[in-house]
Coordinates of C-alpha atoms and ligand atoms in Angstrom, one line a residue:
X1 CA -8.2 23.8 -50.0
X2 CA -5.9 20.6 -49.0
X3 CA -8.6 17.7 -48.6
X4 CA -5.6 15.3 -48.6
X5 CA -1.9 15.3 -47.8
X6 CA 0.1 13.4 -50.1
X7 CA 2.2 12.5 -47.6
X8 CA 0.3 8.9 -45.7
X9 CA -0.8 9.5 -42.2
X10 CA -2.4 7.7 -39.7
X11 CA -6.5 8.4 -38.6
X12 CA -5.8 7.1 -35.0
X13 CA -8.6 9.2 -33.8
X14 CA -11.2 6.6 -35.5
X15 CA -11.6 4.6 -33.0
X16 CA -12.0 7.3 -30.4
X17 CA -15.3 8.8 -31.8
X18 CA -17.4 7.3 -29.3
X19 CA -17.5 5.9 -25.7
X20 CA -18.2 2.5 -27.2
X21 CA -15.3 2.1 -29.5
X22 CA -13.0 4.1 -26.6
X23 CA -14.4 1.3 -24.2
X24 CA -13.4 -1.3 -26.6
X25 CA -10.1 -0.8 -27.4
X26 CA -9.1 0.6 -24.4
X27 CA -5.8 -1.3 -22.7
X28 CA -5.7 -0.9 -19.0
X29 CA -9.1 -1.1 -17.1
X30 CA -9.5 -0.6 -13.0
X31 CA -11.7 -2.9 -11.3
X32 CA -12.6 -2.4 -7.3
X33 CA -11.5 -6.1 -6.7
X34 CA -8.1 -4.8 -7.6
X35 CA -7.8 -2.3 -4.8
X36 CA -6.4 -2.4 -1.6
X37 CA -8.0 0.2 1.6
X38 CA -5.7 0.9 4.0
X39 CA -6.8 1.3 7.6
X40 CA -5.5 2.9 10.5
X41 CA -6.6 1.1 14.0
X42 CA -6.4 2.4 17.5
X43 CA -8.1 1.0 20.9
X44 CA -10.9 2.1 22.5
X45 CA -14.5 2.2 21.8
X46 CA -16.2 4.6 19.4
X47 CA -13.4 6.2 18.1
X48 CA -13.5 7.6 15.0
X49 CA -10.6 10.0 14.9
X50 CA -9.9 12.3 11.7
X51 CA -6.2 12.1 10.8
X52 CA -5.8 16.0 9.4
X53 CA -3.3 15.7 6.6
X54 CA -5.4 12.6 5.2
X55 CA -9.1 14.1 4.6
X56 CA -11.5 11.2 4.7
X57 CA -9.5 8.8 6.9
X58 CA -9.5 8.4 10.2
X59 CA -8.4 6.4 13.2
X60 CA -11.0 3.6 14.0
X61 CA -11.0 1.3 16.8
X62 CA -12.1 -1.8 16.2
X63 CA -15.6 -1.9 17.0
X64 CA -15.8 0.6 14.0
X65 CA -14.6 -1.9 11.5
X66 CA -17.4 -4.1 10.8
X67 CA -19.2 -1.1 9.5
X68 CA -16.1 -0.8 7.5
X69 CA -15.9 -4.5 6.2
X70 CA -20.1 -4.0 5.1
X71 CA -19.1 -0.7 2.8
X72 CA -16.4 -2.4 1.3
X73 CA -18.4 -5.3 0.6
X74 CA -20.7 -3.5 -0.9
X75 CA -18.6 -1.6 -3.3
X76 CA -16.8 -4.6 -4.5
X77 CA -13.3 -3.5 -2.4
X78 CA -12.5 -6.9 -1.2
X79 CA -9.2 -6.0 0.4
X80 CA -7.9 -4.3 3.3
X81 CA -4.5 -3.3 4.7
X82 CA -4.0 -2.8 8.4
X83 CA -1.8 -0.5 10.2
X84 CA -2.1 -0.6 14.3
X85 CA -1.8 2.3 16.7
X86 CA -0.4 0.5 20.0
X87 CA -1.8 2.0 23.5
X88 CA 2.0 2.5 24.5
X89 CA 5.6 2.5 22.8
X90 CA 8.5 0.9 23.5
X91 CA 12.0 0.4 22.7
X92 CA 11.6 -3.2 21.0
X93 CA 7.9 -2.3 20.0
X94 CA 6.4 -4.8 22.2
X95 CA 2.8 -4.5 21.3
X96 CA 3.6 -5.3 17.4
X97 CA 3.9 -9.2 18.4
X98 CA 1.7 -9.1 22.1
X99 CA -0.9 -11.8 21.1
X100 CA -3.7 -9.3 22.8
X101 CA -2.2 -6.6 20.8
X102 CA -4.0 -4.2 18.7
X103 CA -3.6 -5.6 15.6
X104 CA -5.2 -9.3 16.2
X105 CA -8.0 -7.6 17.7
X106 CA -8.4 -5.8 14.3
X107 CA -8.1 -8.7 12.4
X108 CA -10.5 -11.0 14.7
X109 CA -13.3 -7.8 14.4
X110 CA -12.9 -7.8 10.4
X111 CA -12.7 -11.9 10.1
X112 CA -15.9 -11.4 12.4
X113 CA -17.2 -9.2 10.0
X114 CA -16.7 -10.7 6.8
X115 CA -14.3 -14.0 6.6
X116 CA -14.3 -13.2 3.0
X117 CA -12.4 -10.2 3.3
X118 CA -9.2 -10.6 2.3
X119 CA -7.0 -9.4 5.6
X120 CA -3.3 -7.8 4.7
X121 CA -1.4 -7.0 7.6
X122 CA 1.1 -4.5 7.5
X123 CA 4.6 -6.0 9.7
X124 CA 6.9 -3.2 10.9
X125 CA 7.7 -1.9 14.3
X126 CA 7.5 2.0 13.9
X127 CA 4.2 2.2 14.8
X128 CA 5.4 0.2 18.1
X129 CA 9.0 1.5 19.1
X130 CA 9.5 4.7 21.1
X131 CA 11.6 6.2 18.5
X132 CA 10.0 5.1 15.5
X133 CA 12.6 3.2 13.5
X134 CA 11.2 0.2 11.9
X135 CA 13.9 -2.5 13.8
X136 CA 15.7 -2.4 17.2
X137 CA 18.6 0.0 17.7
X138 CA 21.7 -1.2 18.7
X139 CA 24.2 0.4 21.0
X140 CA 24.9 2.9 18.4
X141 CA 21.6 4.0 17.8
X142 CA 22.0 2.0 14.4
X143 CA 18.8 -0.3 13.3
X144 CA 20.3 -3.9 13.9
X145 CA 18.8 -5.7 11.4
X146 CA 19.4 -9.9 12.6
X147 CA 18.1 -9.2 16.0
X148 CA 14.9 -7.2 14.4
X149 CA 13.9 -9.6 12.4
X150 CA 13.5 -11.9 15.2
X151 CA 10.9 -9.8 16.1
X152 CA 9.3 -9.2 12.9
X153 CA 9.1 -12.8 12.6
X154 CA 7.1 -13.2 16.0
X155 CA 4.4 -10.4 15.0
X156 CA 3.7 -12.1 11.4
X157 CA 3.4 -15.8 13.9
X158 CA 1.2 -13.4 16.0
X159 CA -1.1 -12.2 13.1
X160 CA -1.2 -15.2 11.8
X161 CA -2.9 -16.7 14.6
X162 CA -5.3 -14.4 14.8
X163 CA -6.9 -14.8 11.0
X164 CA -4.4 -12.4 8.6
X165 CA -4.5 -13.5 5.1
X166 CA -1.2 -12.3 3.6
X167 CA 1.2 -10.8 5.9
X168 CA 3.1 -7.5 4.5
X169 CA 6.2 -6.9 5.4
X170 CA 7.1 -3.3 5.3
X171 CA 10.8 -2.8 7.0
X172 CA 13.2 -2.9 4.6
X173 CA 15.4 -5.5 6.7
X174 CA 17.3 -7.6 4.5
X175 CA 16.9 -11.3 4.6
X176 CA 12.6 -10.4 6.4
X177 CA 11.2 -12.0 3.6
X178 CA 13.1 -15.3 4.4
X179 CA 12.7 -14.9 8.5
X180 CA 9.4 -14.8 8.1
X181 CA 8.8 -17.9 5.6
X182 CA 10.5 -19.5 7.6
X183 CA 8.7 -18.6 10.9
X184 CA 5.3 -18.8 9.3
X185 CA 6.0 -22.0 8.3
X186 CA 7.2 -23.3 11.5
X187 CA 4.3 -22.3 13.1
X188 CA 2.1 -24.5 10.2
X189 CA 0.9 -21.1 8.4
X190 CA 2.9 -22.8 5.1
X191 CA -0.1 -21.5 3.0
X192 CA -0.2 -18.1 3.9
X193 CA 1.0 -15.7 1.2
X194 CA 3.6 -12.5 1.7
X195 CA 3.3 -9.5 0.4
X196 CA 7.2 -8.0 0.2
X197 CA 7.2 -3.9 0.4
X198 CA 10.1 -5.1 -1.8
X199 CA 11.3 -1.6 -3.6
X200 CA 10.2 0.3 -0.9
X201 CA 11.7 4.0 -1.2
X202 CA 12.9 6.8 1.9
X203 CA 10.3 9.1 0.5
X204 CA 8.6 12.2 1.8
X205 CA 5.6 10.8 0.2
X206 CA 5.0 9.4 3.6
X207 CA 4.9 12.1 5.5
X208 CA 0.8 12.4 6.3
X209 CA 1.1 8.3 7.2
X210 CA 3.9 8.9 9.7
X211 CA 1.1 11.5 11.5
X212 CA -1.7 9.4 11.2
X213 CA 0.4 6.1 13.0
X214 CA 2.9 9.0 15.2
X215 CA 5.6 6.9 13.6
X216 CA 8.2 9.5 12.6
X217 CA 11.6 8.4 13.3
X218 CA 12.9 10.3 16.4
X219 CA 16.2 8.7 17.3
X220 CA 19.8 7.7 16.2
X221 CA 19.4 8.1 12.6
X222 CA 16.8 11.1 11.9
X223 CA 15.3 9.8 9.0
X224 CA 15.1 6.0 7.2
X225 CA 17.7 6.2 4.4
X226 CA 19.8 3.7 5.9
X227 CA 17.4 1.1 5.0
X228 CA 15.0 2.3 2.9
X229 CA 15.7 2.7 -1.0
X230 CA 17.8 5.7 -2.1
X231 CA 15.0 7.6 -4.7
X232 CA 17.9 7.8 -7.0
X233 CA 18.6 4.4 -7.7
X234 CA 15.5 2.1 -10.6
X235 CA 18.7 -1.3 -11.2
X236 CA 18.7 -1.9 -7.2
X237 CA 15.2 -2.1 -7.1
X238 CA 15.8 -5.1 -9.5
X239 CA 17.7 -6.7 -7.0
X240 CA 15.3 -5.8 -3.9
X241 CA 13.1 -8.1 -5.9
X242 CA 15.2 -10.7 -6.9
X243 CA 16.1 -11.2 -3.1
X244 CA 12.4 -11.1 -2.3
X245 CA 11.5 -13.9 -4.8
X246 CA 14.4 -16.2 -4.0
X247 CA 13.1 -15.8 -0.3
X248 CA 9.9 -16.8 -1.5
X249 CA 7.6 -13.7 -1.4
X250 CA 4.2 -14.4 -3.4
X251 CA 3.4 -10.2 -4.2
X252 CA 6.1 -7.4 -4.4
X253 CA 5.6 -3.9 -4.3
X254 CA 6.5 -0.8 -5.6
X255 CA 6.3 2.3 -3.0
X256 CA 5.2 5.0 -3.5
X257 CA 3.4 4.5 -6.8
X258 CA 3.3 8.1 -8.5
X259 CA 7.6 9.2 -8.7
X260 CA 7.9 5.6 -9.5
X261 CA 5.8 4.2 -12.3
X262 CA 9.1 3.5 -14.2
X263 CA 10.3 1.1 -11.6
X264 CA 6.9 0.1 -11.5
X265 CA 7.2 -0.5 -15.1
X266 CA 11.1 -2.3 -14.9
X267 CA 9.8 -4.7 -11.8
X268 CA 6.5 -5.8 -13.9
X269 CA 9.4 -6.9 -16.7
X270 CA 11.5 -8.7 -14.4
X271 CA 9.1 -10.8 -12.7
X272 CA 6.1 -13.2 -13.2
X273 CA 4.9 -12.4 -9.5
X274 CA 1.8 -10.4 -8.9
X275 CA 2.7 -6.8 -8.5
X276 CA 1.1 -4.1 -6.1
X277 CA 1.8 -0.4 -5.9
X278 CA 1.6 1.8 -3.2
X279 CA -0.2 5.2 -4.2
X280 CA 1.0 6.5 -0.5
X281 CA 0.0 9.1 1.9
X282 CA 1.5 12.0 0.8
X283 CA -0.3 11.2 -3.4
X284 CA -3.1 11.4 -1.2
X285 CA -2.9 14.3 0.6
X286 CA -1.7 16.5 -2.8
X287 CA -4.8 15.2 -4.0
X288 CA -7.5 16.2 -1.4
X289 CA -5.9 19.4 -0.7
X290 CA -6.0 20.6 -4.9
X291 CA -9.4 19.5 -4.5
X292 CA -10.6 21.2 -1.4
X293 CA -9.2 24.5 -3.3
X294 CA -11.4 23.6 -6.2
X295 CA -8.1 23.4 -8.5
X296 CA -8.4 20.0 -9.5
X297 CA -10.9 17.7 -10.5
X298 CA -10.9 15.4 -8.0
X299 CA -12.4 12.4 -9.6
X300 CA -11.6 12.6 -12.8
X301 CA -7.6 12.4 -11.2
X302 CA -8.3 10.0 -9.2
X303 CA -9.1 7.3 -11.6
X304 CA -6.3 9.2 -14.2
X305 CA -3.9 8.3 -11.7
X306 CA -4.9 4.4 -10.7
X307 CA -5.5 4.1 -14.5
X308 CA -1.4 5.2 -14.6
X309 CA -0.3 2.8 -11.5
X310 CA -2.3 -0.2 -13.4
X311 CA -1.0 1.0 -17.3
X312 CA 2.7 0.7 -15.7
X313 CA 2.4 -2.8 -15.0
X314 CA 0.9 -3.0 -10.7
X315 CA -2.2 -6.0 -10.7
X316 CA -3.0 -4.6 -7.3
X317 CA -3.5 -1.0 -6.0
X318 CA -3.6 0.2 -2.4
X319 CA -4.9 3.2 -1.9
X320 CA -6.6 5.6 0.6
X321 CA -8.8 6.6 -2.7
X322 CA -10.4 2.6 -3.0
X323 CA -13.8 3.5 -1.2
X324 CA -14.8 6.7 -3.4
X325 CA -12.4 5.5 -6.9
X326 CA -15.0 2.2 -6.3
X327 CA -17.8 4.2 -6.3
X328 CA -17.1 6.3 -9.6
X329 CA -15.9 3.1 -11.0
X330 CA -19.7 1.7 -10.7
X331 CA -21.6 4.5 -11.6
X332 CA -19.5 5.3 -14.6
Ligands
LIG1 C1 5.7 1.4 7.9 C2 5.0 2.0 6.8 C3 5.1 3.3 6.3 C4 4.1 3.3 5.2 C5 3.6 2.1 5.1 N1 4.2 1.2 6.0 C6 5.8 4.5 6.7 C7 7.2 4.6 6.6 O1 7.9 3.7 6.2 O2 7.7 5.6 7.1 C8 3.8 4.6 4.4 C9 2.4 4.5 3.8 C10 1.9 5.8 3.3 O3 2.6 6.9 3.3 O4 0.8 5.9 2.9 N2 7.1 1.2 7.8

């Protein structure tokens, strides 16, 4: 019988013999206060609507969300992201920057709610343009990126106004991160933080999000690729977020999280700036529907996988998984 090998080895599994030494040497923890809950808002009153490919989220309008702002509270989510549903489209998106618009009546609601909440507001115009590219389209049908920022820079001004607390650009125009410094600041909102979607991918990770906001791209260019990142491509995300820091962004982000924890991993290296992943719609939706099969374990992956987004270097996580990952977290 061998009782030893002459050869030295290493008895790593000592400190894993119980859940105490685990929890003390263990690296990378996930706290609620770290989490960011998307929400989806639409007018009207009472609305509640399921959004199918996301199980568990809905369509609220805004009378819904102080019931909303008093579960987060309570599970120690102190952050929310907010994504509007407009009551009509429009070639320029006009409700994304309409002062009475959908969004600042979110905002006001949730500010009403809890001021302590911290507010993120999403900046785009898919949600708001007819054919659901995230800038204007010029003759060509190409996005024209000067003239959109124009009008990205009016709907962070608009949210602004109304109470947002970091304002999240999510277009993938160059030189937004800039336009709307510069707005915000002319407009005295110098203090107000941006969050820059800075290495933001043309993934079909988003497809359940573009159902839940009816933002799939419809016109001149079918799909996003001529302005969002190329999948392919880790060293240009490296210079996404260089731009986005000299422009002054205060958070960049990763999107989407899962495909991308090595980018994750090179922008946490390159930068001092807090860092945020997106674990996006579609990680979602592979999620619940494993689950609802009974082939995963949902919990158990859930906090696997925001233990993996944090462990690759993102401070903050948004996901549509903060409310129930919360939960487990406190009863664990
Ligand atoms: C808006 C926006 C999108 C997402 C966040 N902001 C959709 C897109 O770019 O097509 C995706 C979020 C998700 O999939 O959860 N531009």
């Amino acid at each position: 019988m061998i009782t030893r090998t002459r050869t030295p080895f290493q008895r790593t599994r000592r400190t894993r013999r119980s859940a105490a030494l685990r929890g003390l040497v263990r690296e990378t923890r996930v706290d609620p206060a770290q989490l960011v809950y998307p929400l989806f808002v639409t007018h009207g009153l009472d609305v509640r609507a399921p959004i199918a490919s996301m199980p568990g989220q809905a369509r609220l309008s805004s009378d819904q969300l102080a019931r909303e702002a008093e579960e987060l509270r309570a599970l120690g989510v102190r952050a929310v992201l907010l994504f509007g549903i407009p009551v009509a489209k429009d070639a320029a998106g006009s409700e994304g920057y309409a002062a009475d618009g959908i969004v600042p009546q979110a905002i006001r609601a949730l500010k009403d709610a809890d001021p302590e909440l911290a507010v993120i507001v999403d900046v785009c115009l898919c949600e708001y343009t007819d054919h659901g590219h995230c800038g204007l389209l010029d003759a060509r049908g190409d996005v024209d990126n000067d003239a959109s920022l124009e009008l990205l820079a009016r709907a962070a001004v608009t949210y602004a106004e109304a109470g947002a607390d970091v304002i999240a650009p999510s277009d993938m125009m160059d030189g937004r991160v800039g336009a709307l410094r510069d707005a915000l600041d002319d407009a005295g909102h110098e203090t107000l933080p941006i969050m820059a979607y800075s290495a933001k991918y043309a993934s079909a990770f988003y497809g359940p999000f573009r159902e839940a906001a009816d933002s799939a791209p419809r016109m001149g260019a079918g799909d996003r690729r001529g302005y969002q990142m190329d999948p392919a491509n880790a060293r240009e995300a490296l210079r996404e977020v260089a731009a986005d820091v000299a422009e002054q962004a205060d958070i960049v982000m990763v999107k989407p999280a899962l495909a991308y924890l090595d980018v994750i991993r090179e922008v946490r290296a390159a930068t001092a700036l807090p860092l945020a992943a997106y674990n996006v719609s579609g990680e979602y939706a592979m999620v619940k529907a494993a689950a609802a099969q009974g082939w995963l374990d949902e919990r158990a992956i859930v906090l696997e996988t925001l233990t993996a987004i944090r462990r690759a270097g993102a401070d903050i996580v948004i996901t549509y998984h903060a409310k129930e990952a919360a939960r487990w977290l406190t009863e664990r």
